[in-house]
PDB file of C-alpha atoms in Angstrom:
ATOM      1  CA  MET T   1     -19.633 -26.485  -9.830  1.00  0.00           C
ATOM      2  CA  THR T   2     -21.103 -23.243  -8.526  1.00  0.00           C
ATOM      3  CA  LYS T   3     -19.413 -19.897  -8.084  1.00  0.00           C
ATOM      4  CA  SER T   4     -19.820 -20.009  -4.313  1.00  0.00           C
ATOM      5  CA  SER T   5     -17.890 -23.275  -4.119  1.00  0.00           C
ATOM      6  CA  THR T   6     -15.069 -21.982  -6.322  1.00  0.00           C
ATOM      7  CA  LEU T   7     -14.502 -18.355  -5.348  1.00  0.00           C
ATOM      8  CA  GLU T   8     -13.459 -17.578  -1.800  1.00  0.00           C
ATOM      9  CA  SER T   9     -12.204 -14.538   0.068  1.00  0.00           C
ATOM     10  CA  ASP T  10      -8.452 -14.007   0.358  1.00  0.00           C
ATOM     11  CA  GLN T  11      -6.700 -11.150   2.111  1.00  0.00           C
ATOM     12  CA  GLU T  12      -3.569  -9.052   1.835  1.00  0.00           C
ATOM     13  CA  GLU T  13      -2.292  -6.300   4.037  1.00  0.00           C
ATOM     14  CA  GLU T  14      -2.380  -2.712   2.821  1.00  0.00           C
ATOM     15  CA  ALA T  15      -0.679   0.067   4.801  1.00  0.00           C
ATOM     16  CA  PHE T  16      -1.769   3.710   5.004  1.00  0.00           C
ATOM     17  CA  SER T  17       0.418   6.385   6.598  1.00  0.00           C
ATOM     18  CA  VAL T  18      -1.308   9.001   8.782  1.00  0.00           C
ATOM     19  CA  ALA T  19       0.567  12.276   9.385  1.00  0.00           C
ATOM     20  CA  SER T  20      -2.219  14.664  10.396  1.00  0.00           C
ATOM     21  CA  PRO T  21      -1.792  15.604  14.114  1.00  0.00           C
ATOM     22  CA  ILE T  22      -5.580  15.809  14.583  1.00  0.00           C
ATOM     23  CA  GLU T  23      -6.151  12.371  13.041  1.00  0.00           C
ATOM     24  CA  ILE T  24      -3.257  10.852  15.010  1.00  0.00           C
ATOM     25  CA  GLN T  25      -4.718  12.255  18.232  1.00  0.00           C
ATOM     26  CA  PHE T  26      -8.153  10.869  17.338  1.00  0.00           C
ATOM     27  CA  ILE T  27      -6.733   7.379  16.702  1.00  0.00           C
ATOM     28  CA  LEU T  28      -4.671   7.388  19.907  1.00  0.00           C
ATOM     29  CA  ASN T  29      -7.669   8.507  21.969  1.00  0.00           C
ATOM     30  CA  ALA T  30      -9.765   5.717  20.431  1.00  0.00           C
ATOM     31  CA  ILE T  31      -7.071   3.162  21.325  1.00  0.00           C
ATOM     32  CA  MET T  32      -7.049   4.505  24.898  1.00  0.00           C
ATOM     33  CA  GLU T  33     -10.853   4.399  25.206  1.00  0.00           C
ATOM     34  CA  GLU T  34     -10.976   0.849  23.870  1.00  0.00           C
ATOM     35  CA  LYS T  35      -8.227  -0.110  26.368  1.00  0.00           C
ATOM     36  CA  SER T  36      -6.447  -1.923  23.538  1.00  0.00           C
ATOM     37  CA  ALA T  37      -3.270  -3.750  24.517  1.00  0.00           C
ATOM     38  CA  ILE T  38      -0.089  -2.328  22.981  1.00  0.00           C
ATOM     39  CA  THR T  39       3.087  -4.302  22.387  1.00  0.00           C
ATOM     40  CA  LEU T  40       6.177  -2.117  22.806  1.00  0.00           C
ATOM     41  CA  HIS T  41       9.056  -3.655  20.847  1.00  0.00           C
ATOM     42  CA  LEU T  42      12.527  -2.528  21.883  1.00  0.00           C
ATOM     43  CA  GLU T  43      14.603  -1.425  18.898  1.00  0.00           C
ATOM     44  CA  ARG T  44      17.510  -3.751  18.046  1.00  0.00           C
ATOM     45  CA  SER T  45      16.250  -6.247  20.598  1.00  0.00           C
ATOM     46  CA  LYS T  46      13.842  -9.183  20.788  1.00  0.00           C
ATOM     47  CA  GLN T  47      12.437  -7.883  24.083  1.00  0.00           C
ATOM     48  CA  PHE T  48       8.983  -6.343  24.340  1.00  0.00           C
ATOM     49  CA  ILE T  49       6.611  -4.833  26.898  1.00  0.00           C
ATOM     50  CA  LEU T  50       2.843  -5.219  27.090  1.00  0.00           C
ATOM     51  CA  SER T  51       1.179  -1.883  27.840  1.00  0.00           C
ATOM     52  CA  THR T  52      -1.856   0.372  27.320  1.00  0.00           C
ATOM     53  CA  ILE T  53      -2.347   4.094  26.729  1.00  0.00           C
ATOM     54  CA  LEU T  54      -3.297   5.846  29.972  1.00  0.00           C
ATOM     55  CA  ALA T  55      -3.466   9.466  28.740  1.00  0.00           C
ATOM     56  CA  VAL T  56      -3.051  11.555  25.588  1.00  0.00           C
ATOM     57  CA  ASP T  57      -1.813  15.121  26.098  1.00  0.00           C
ATOM     58  CA  PRO T  58      -1.783  17.031  22.760  1.00  0.00           C
ATOM     59  CA  VAL T  59      -0.669  20.270  24.464  1.00  0.00           C
ATOM     60  CA  LYS T  60       2.540  18.719  25.827  1.00  0.00           C
ATOM     61  CA  LYS T  61       2.658  16.365  22.809  1.00  0.00           C
ATOM     62  CA  MET T  62       3.067  13.304  24.969  1.00  0.00           C
ATOM     63  CA  LEU T  63       1.531   9.923  25.694  1.00  0.00           C
ATOM     64  CA  ILE T  64       1.377   8.281  29.099  1.00  0.00           C
ATOM     65  CA  MET T  65       1.596   4.509  28.865  1.00  0.00           C
ATOM     66  CA  ASP T  66       1.361   1.715  31.394  1.00  0.00           C
ATOM     67  CA  TYR T  67       4.590   0.548  33.009  1.00  0.00           C
ATOM     68  CA  GLY T  68       5.799  -2.958  32.155  1.00  0.00           C
ATOM     69  CA  ALA T  69       5.685  -5.928  34.495  1.00  0.00           C
ATOM     70  CA  ASP T  70       9.404  -6.784  34.158  1.00  0.00           C
ATOM     71  CA  GLU T  71      11.649  -4.136  35.736  1.00  0.00           C
ATOM     72  CA  ILE T  72      14.770  -5.347  33.926  1.00  0.00           C
ATOM     73  CA  ILE T  73      13.082  -4.863  30.533  1.00  0.00           C
ATOM     74  CA  ASN T  74      11.645  -1.525  31.722  1.00  0.00           C
ATOM     75  CA  GLN T  75      15.159  -0.301  32.521  1.00  0.00           C
ATOM     76  CA  LEU T  76      16.431  -1.574  29.175  1.00  0.00           C
ATOM     77  CA  ALA T  77      13.605   0.271  27.391  1.00  0.00           C
ATOM     78  CA  GLN T  78      14.599   3.526  29.126  1.00  0.00           C
ATOM     79  CA  ARG T  79      18.195   3.092  28.008  1.00  0.00           C
ATOM     80  CA  VAL T  80      17.115   2.349  24.432  1.00  0.00           C
ATOM     81  CA  GLY T  81      14.651   5.254  24.482  1.00  0.00           C
ATOM     82  CA  SER T  82      12.915   4.283  21.205  1.00  0.00           C
ATOM     83  CA  LEU T  83      10.192   1.678  20.829  1.00  0.00           C
ATOM     84  CA  ARG T  84       8.047   0.318  18.009  1.00  0.00           C
ATOM     85  CA  CYS T  85       4.435   0.161  19.157  1.00  0.00           C
ATOM     86  CA  VAL T  86       1.911  -2.276  17.704  1.00  0.00           C
ATOM     87  CA  THR T  87      -1.794  -2.343  18.592  1.00  0.00           C
ATOM     88  CA  THR T  88      -5.263  -2.465  17.012  1.00  0.00           C
ATOM     89  CA  GLN T  89      -8.132  -0.030  16.649  1.00  0.00           C
ATOM     90  CA  LYS T  90     -11.446  -1.340  15.302  1.00  0.00           C
ATOM     91  CA  ARG T  91      -9.643  -4.481  14.096  1.00  0.00           C
ATOM     92  CA  ILE T  92      -7.115  -2.428  12.099  1.00  0.00           C
ATOM     93  CA  ARG T  93      -3.478  -2.857  13.095  1.00  0.00           C
ATOM     94  CA  ILE T  94      -1.768   0.365  14.153  1.00  0.00           C
ATOM     95  CA  GLU T  95       2.017   0.799  14.223  1.00  0.00           C
ATOM     96  CA  PHE T  96       4.065   3.796  15.317  1.00  0.00           C
ATOM     97  CA  HIS T  97       7.394   4.665  16.926  1.00  0.00           C
ATOM     98  CA  CYS T  98       7.719   6.070  20.450  1.00  0.00           C
ATOM     99  CA  ASN T  99      10.702   8.317  21.158  1.00  0.00           C
ATOM    100  CA  ASN T 100      12.167   9.850  24.338  1.00  0.00           C
ATOM    101  CA  LEU T 101      10.755   7.202  26.631  1.00  0.00           C
ATOM    102  CA  THR T 102      11.147   8.017  30.316  1.00  0.00           C
ATOM    103  CA  MET T 103       9.599   6.841  33.565  1.00  0.00           C
ATOM    104  CA  VAL T 104       7.146   9.206  35.315  1.00  0.00           C
ATOM    105  CA  GLN T 105       4.593   9.027  38.091  1.00  0.00           C
ATOM    106  CA  PHE T 106       0.981   9.001  36.896  1.00  0.00           C
ATOM    107  CA  GLU T 107      -1.934   8.874  39.333  1.00  0.00           C
ATOM    108  CA  GLY T 108       0.322   7.517  42.061  1.00  0.00           C
ATOM    109  CA  ARG T 109       2.058   4.801  40.088  1.00  0.00           C
ATOM    110  CA  ALA T 110       4.966   4.323  37.683  1.00  0.00           C
ATOM    111  CA  ALA T 111       4.269   4.892  34.006  1.00  0.00           C
ATOM    112  CA  PHE T 112       6.058   5.618  30.733  1.00  0.00           C
ATOM    113  CA  ARG T 113       6.067   9.015  29.065  1.00  0.00           C
ATOM    114  CA  VAL T 114       6.756   9.146  25.305  1.00  0.00           C
ATOM    115  CA  ASP T 115       6.402  11.716  22.542  1.00  0.00           C
ATOM    116  CA  ILE T 116       3.227  11.611  20.482  1.00  0.00           C
ATOM    117  CA  PRO T 117       4.316  10.094  17.154  1.00  0.00           C
ATOM    118  CA  ALA T 118       4.652  12.366  14.126  1.00  0.00           C
ATOM    119  CA  SER T 119       3.061   9.662  11.984  1.00  0.00           C
ATOM    120  CA  LEU T 120       1.571   6.201  12.273  1.00  0.00           C
ATOM    121  CA  LEU T 121       0.597   3.321  10.007  1.00  0.00           C
ATOM    122  CA  ARG T 122      -2.905   1.911   9.700  1.00  0.00           C
ATOM    123  CA  ILE T 123      -2.538  -1.606   8.297  1.00  0.00           C
ATOM    124  CA  GLN T 124      -5.759  -3.173   7.118  1.00  0.00           C
ATOM    125  CA  ARG T 125      -6.798  -6.130   5.062  1.00  0.00           C
ATOM    126  CA  ARG T 126      -7.587  -5.919   1.374  1.00  0.00           C
ATOM    127  CA  ASN T 127      -9.808  -8.663   0.004  1.00  0.00           C
ATOM    128  CA  PHE T 128      -8.989 -10.681  -3.083  1.00  0.00           C
ATOM    129  CA  TYR T 129     -10.829 -13.556  -4.687  1.00  0.00           C
ATOM    130  CA  ARG T 130      -9.079 -16.863  -4.972  1.00  0.00           C
ATOM    131  CA  ILE T 131     -10.299 -19.373  -7.479  1.00  0.00           C
ATOM    132  CA  MET T 132      -9.693 -23.099  -7.757  1.00  0.00           C
ATOM    133  CA  THR T 133      -7.471 -23.989 -10.671  1.00  0.00           C
ATOM    134  CA  PRO T 134      -8.379 -26.755 -13.168  1.00  0.00           C
ATOM    135  CA  ILE T 135      -7.136 -30.284 -12.532  1.00  0.00           C
ATOM    136  CA  THR T 136      -6.375 -30.758 -16.210  1.00  0.00           C
ATOM    137  CA  ASN T 137      -3.892 -28.315 -17.755  1.00  0.00           C
ATOM    138  CA  SER T 138      -3.186 -27.138 -14.232  1.00  0.00           C
ATOM    139  CA  ALA T 139      -1.265 -24.031 -13.270  1.00  0.00           C
ATOM    140  CA  THR T 140       2.084 -24.926 -11.684  1.00  0.00           C
ATOM    141  CA  CYS T 141       4.753 -23.375  -9.491  1.00  0.00           C
ATOM    142  CA  SER T 142       8.421 -24.261  -9.931  1.00  0.00           C
ATOM    143  CA  ILE T 143      10.556 -23.604  -6.833  1.00  0.00           C
ATOM    144  CA  PRO T 144      14.379 -23.735  -7.014  1.00  0.00           C
ATOM    145  CA  LEU T 145      15.823 -26.357  -4.694  1.00  0.00           C
ATOM    146  CA  PRO T 146      17.948 -24.459  -2.115  1.00  0.00           C
ATOM    147  CA  GLN T 147      20.330 -27.364  -1.566  1.00  0.00           C
ATOM    148  CA  LYS T 148      21.072 -27.733  -5.277  1.00  0.00           C
ATOM    149  CA  LYS T 149      23.692 -25.557  -6.965  1.00  0.00           C
ATOM    150  CA  GLY T 150      22.323 -26.223 -10.436  1.00  0.00           C
ATOM    151  CA  LYS T 151      18.972 -25.345 -11.935  1.00  0.00           C
ATOM    152  CA  GLU T 152      17.006 -28.171 -10.332  1.00  0.00           C
ATOM    153  CA  THR T 153      13.532 -27.245  -9.133  1.00  0.00           C
ATOM    154  CA  ALA T 154      10.539 -28.752  -7.340  1.00  0.00           C
ATOM    155  CA  LEU T 155       7.319 -28.585  -9.338  1.00  0.00           C
ATOM    156  CA  PHE T 156       3.972 -28.145  -7.570  1.00  0.00           C
ATOM    157  CA  ASN T 157       0.454 -28.028  -8.983  1.00  0.00           C
ATOM    158  CA  LEU T 158      -1.700 -25.129  -7.795  1.00  0.00           C
ATOM    159  CA  SER T 159      -4.916 -25.819  -5.903  1.00  0.00           C
ATOM    160  CA  ASP T 160      -6.112 -22.195  -6.088  1.00  0.00           C
ATOM    161  CA  ILE T 161      -4.785 -18.722  -6.820  1.00  0.00           C
ATOM    162  CA  SER T 162      -5.564 -15.078  -6.104  1.00  0.00           C
ATOM    163  CA  CYS T 163      -3.811 -11.769  -6.708  1.00  0.00           C
ATOM    164  CA  GLY T 164      -2.424 -12.061  -3.179  1.00  0.00           C
ATOM    165  CA  GLY T 165      -1.212 -15.650  -3.122  1.00  0.00           C
ATOM    166  CA  MET T 166      -1.846 -19.281  -3.970  1.00  0.00           C
ATOM    167  CA  ALA T 167      -2.208 -22.747  -2.492  1.00  0.00           C
ATOM    168  CA  LEU T 168       0.184 -25.470  -3.586  1.00  0.00           C
ATOM    169  CA  ILE T 169      -0.637 -29.178  -3.586  1.00  0.00           C
ATOM    170  CA  ASP T 170       2.197 -30.273  -1.318  1.00  0.00           C
ATOM    171  CA  SER T 171       3.271 -33.603  -2.735  1.00  0.00           C
ATOM    172  CA  HIS T 172       6.964 -33.032  -3.505  1.00  0.00           C
ATOM    173  CA  ALA T 173       9.176 -35.191  -1.303  1.00  0.00           C
ATOM    174  CA  GLU T 174      12.428 -33.367  -2.131  1.00  0.00           C
ATOM    175  CA  LEU T 175      11.361 -29.940  -0.830  1.00  0.00           C
ATOM    176  CA  LYS T 176       9.765 -29.476   2.591  1.00  0.00           C
ATOM    177  CA  LEU T 177       7.403 -26.501   2.834  1.00  0.00           C
ATOM    178  CA  THR T 178       7.193 -24.957   6.305  1.00  0.00           C
ATOM    179  CA  PRO T 179       5.390 -21.764   7.419  1.00  0.00           C
ATOM    180  CA  GLY T 180       7.622 -18.696   7.303  1.00  0.00           C
ATOM    181  CA  THR T 181       9.987 -20.053   4.628  1.00  0.00           C
ATOM    182  CA  VAL T 182      10.711 -17.656   1.757  1.00  0.00           C
ATOM    183  CA  PHE T 183      11.541 -18.866  -1.751  1.00  0.00           C
ATOM    184  CA  GLU T 184      12.915 -16.532  -4.415  1.00  0.00           C
ATOM    185  CA  ASN T 185      12.774 -16.827  -8.210  1.00  0.00           C
ATOM    186  CA  CYS T 186       9.699 -19.052  -8.239  1.00  0.00           C
ATOM    187  CA  GLN T 187       8.140 -19.548 -11.679  1.00  0.00           C
ATOM    188  CA  ILE T 188       4.344 -19.691 -11.820  1.00  0.00           C
ATOM    189  CA  ASP T 189       3.081 -21.070 -15.129  1.00  0.00           C
ATOM    190  CA  LEU T 190      -0.452 -19.955 -15.998  1.00  0.00           C
ATOM    191  CA  PRO T 191      -1.434 -22.033 -19.066  1.00  0.00           C
ATOM    192  CA  GLN T 192      -2.178 -19.908 -22.152  1.00  0.00           C
ATOM    193  CA  PHE T 193      -1.275 -16.723 -20.223  1.00  0.00           C
ATOM    194  CA  GLY T 194       2.422 -16.938 -19.463  1.00  0.00           C
ATOM    195  CA  ILE T 195       4.983 -17.329 -16.677  1.00  0.00           C
ATOM    196  CA  ILE T 196       5.410 -15.109 -13.626  1.00  0.00           C
ATOM    197  CA  VAL T 197       8.680 -14.993 -11.665  1.00  0.00           C
ATOM    198  CA  THR T 198       8.217 -13.909  -8.070  1.00  0.00           C
ATOM    199  CA  THR T 199       9.175 -14.421  -4.425  1.00  0.00           C
ATOM    200  CA  ILE T 200       6.759 -16.342  -2.224  1.00  0.00           C
ATOM    201  CA  GLN T 201       6.451 -16.982   1.500  1.00  0.00           C
ATOM    202  CA  VAL T 202       4.770 -20.072   2.927  1.00  0.00           C
ATOM    203  CA  ARG T 203       2.100 -18.873   5.368  1.00  0.00           C
ATOM    204  CA  SER T 204       0.277 -22.064   6.365  1.00  0.00           C
ATOM    205  CA  ILE T 205       0.165 -25.833   5.935  1.00  0.00           C
ATOM    206  CA  TYR T 206      -3.215 -27.536   6.084  1.00  0.00           C
ATOM    207  CA  THR T 207      -4.966 -30.726   5.049  1.00  0.00           C
ATOM    208  CA  THR T 208      -8.051 -30.897   2.852  1.00  0.00           C
ATOM    209  CA  LEU T 209     -10.347 -33.865   2.281  1.00  0.00           C
ATOM    210  CA  LEU T 210     -10.882 -34.873  -1.331  1.00  0.00           C
ATOM    211  CA  LYS T 211     -14.196 -36.136  -2.731  1.00  0.00           C
ATOM    212  CA  ASN T 212     -12.894 -39.725  -2.733  1.00  0.00           C
ATOM    213  CA  GLY T 213     -12.164 -39.460   0.994  1.00  0.00           C
ATOM    214  CA  ASP T 214      -8.386 -39.158   0.680  1.00  0.00           C
ATOM    215  CA  ALA T 215      -6.502 -36.430   2.536  1.00  0.00           C
ATOM    216  CA  SER T 216      -4.299 -34.018   0.603  1.00  0.00           C
ATOM    217  CA  GLN T 217      -1.859 -31.517   2.064  1.00  0.00           C
ATOM    218  CA  ARG T 218      -1.859 -27.892   0.904  1.00  0.00           C
ATOM    219  CA  ALA T 219       0.620 -25.053   1.411  1.00  0.00           C
ATOM    220  CA  GLY T 220      -0.853 -21.556   1.492  1.00  0.00           C
ATOM    221  CA  CYS T 221       1.678 -19.076   0.039  1.00  0.00           C
ATOM    222  CA  GLU T 222       1.766 -15.277  -0.183  1.00  0.00           C
ATOM    223  CA  PHE T 223       3.287 -13.320  -3.062  1.00  0.00           C
ATOM    224  CA  ILE T 224       6.038 -10.958  -1.874  1.00  0.00           C
ATOM    225  CA  GLU T 225       6.276  -7.592  -3.670  1.00  0.00           C
ATOM    226  CA  LEU T 226       4.456  -8.902  -6.726  1.00  0.00           C
ATOM    227  CA  PRO T 227       4.804  -6.401  -9.625  1.00  0.00           C
ATOM    228  CA  GLU T 228       1.593  -4.832 -10.888  1.00  0.00           C
ATOM    229  CA  LYS T 229       2.190  -6.325 -14.356  1.00  0.00           C
ATOM    230  CA  SER T 230       2.245  -9.824 -12.852  1.00  0.00           C
ATOM    231  CA  ARG T 231      -0.793  -9.053 -10.687  1.00  0.00           C
ATOM    232  CA  ALA T 232      -2.689  -7.957 -13.795  1.00  0.00           C
ATOM    233  CA  LEU T 233      -1.754 -11.216 -15.549  1.00  0.00           C
ATOM    234  CA  ILE T 234      -3.089 -13.247 -12.625  1.00  0.00           C
ATOM    235  CA  GLN T 235      -6.312 -11.223 -12.663  1.00  0.00           C
ATOM    236  CA  ARG T 236      -6.790 -11.958 -16.384  1.00  0.00           C
ATOM    237  CA  TYR T 237      -6.194 -15.648 -15.689  1.00  0.00           C
ATOM    238  CA  ILE T 238      -8.780 -15.616 -12.881  1.00  0.00           C
ATOM    239  CA  THR T 239     -11.273 -13.789 -15.104  1.00  0.00           C
ATOM    240  CA  ARG T 240     -10.829 -16.445 -17.796  1.00  0.00           C
ATOM    241  CA  LEU T 241     -11.397 -19.264 -15.288  1.00  0.00           C
ATOM    242  CA  GLU T 242     -14.568 -17.509 -14.087  1.00  0.00           C
ATOM    243  CA  GLN T 243     -15.840 -17.286 -17.656  1.00  0.00           C
ATOM    244  CA  GLN T 244     -15.173 -20.980 -18.221  1.00  0.00           C
ATOM    245  CA  MET T 245     -16.906 -21.819 -14.932  1.00  0.00           C
ATOM    246  CA  ARG T 246     -19.994 -19.803 -15.846  1.00  0.00           C
ATOM    247  CA  GLN T 247     -20.103 -21.472 -19.257  1.00  0.00           C
ATOM    248  CA  PHE T 248     -19.851 -24.892 -17.610  1.00  0.00           C
ATOM    249  CA  THR T 249     -22.686 -24.013 -15.213  1.00  0.00           C
ATOM    250  CA  SER T 250     -24.892 -22.715 -18.060  1.00  0.00           C
ATOM    251  CA  ASP T 251     -24.336 -25.896 -20.085  1.00  0.00           C
ATOM    252  CA  ASP T 252     -25.349 -28.034 -17.078  1.00  0.00           C
ATOM    253  CA  GLU T 253     -28.598 -26.111 -16.724  1.00  0.00           C
ATOM    254  CA  LEU T 254     -29.658 -26.692 -20.363  1.00  0.00           C
TER     255      LEU T 254
END
């Protein structure tokens, strides 16, 4: 087994707050020049508007944004007055709040006017390495059964793990894993290293083909608010597996 077949890239979101007016203006201008689509989410509502930035006016501290296609939602947005805006700039997600939304005329057509945000979030991906876990003496994850009032759990073997999440071998008939589901108080047992208790969210379900030709289902899970102490324990576990893998590779080459 080679390192390239065992270690793969994994990703986790990391948010950075930007409060400098000059930097905010620079980012907003870049979004406008790239003509990036912006989703305007109405506060306390499931409604949204698709828009773009038409102009940035730092003197008047305002943004001009494209008017929505649905007039009913446009009117609702004006009554709400506050929107959460989500877009991208150079593949980095940008989020900010728009206040004092009103309708104006811009270059002969209807548009929205909003205040330039006082701050925004740049949310980018942080890479982790995920490593396949051993088949023998495997790491496991014990998930409490929601429908049981006692201490009954569903036990899953891990296929791989990183500091951002893990993949479970989905073979437990009593607990159905579906994307978006959150499980609290899950116990991850890392042999010879200890047990981590954390919240996980199922992000994806996929099928992988084993060497014998059989198909096996996997559940990709993300750690939610994993404490740094637990993250450090996982990193030590990964480092140990890497050392064992390199030793195995060296022995094969002798």
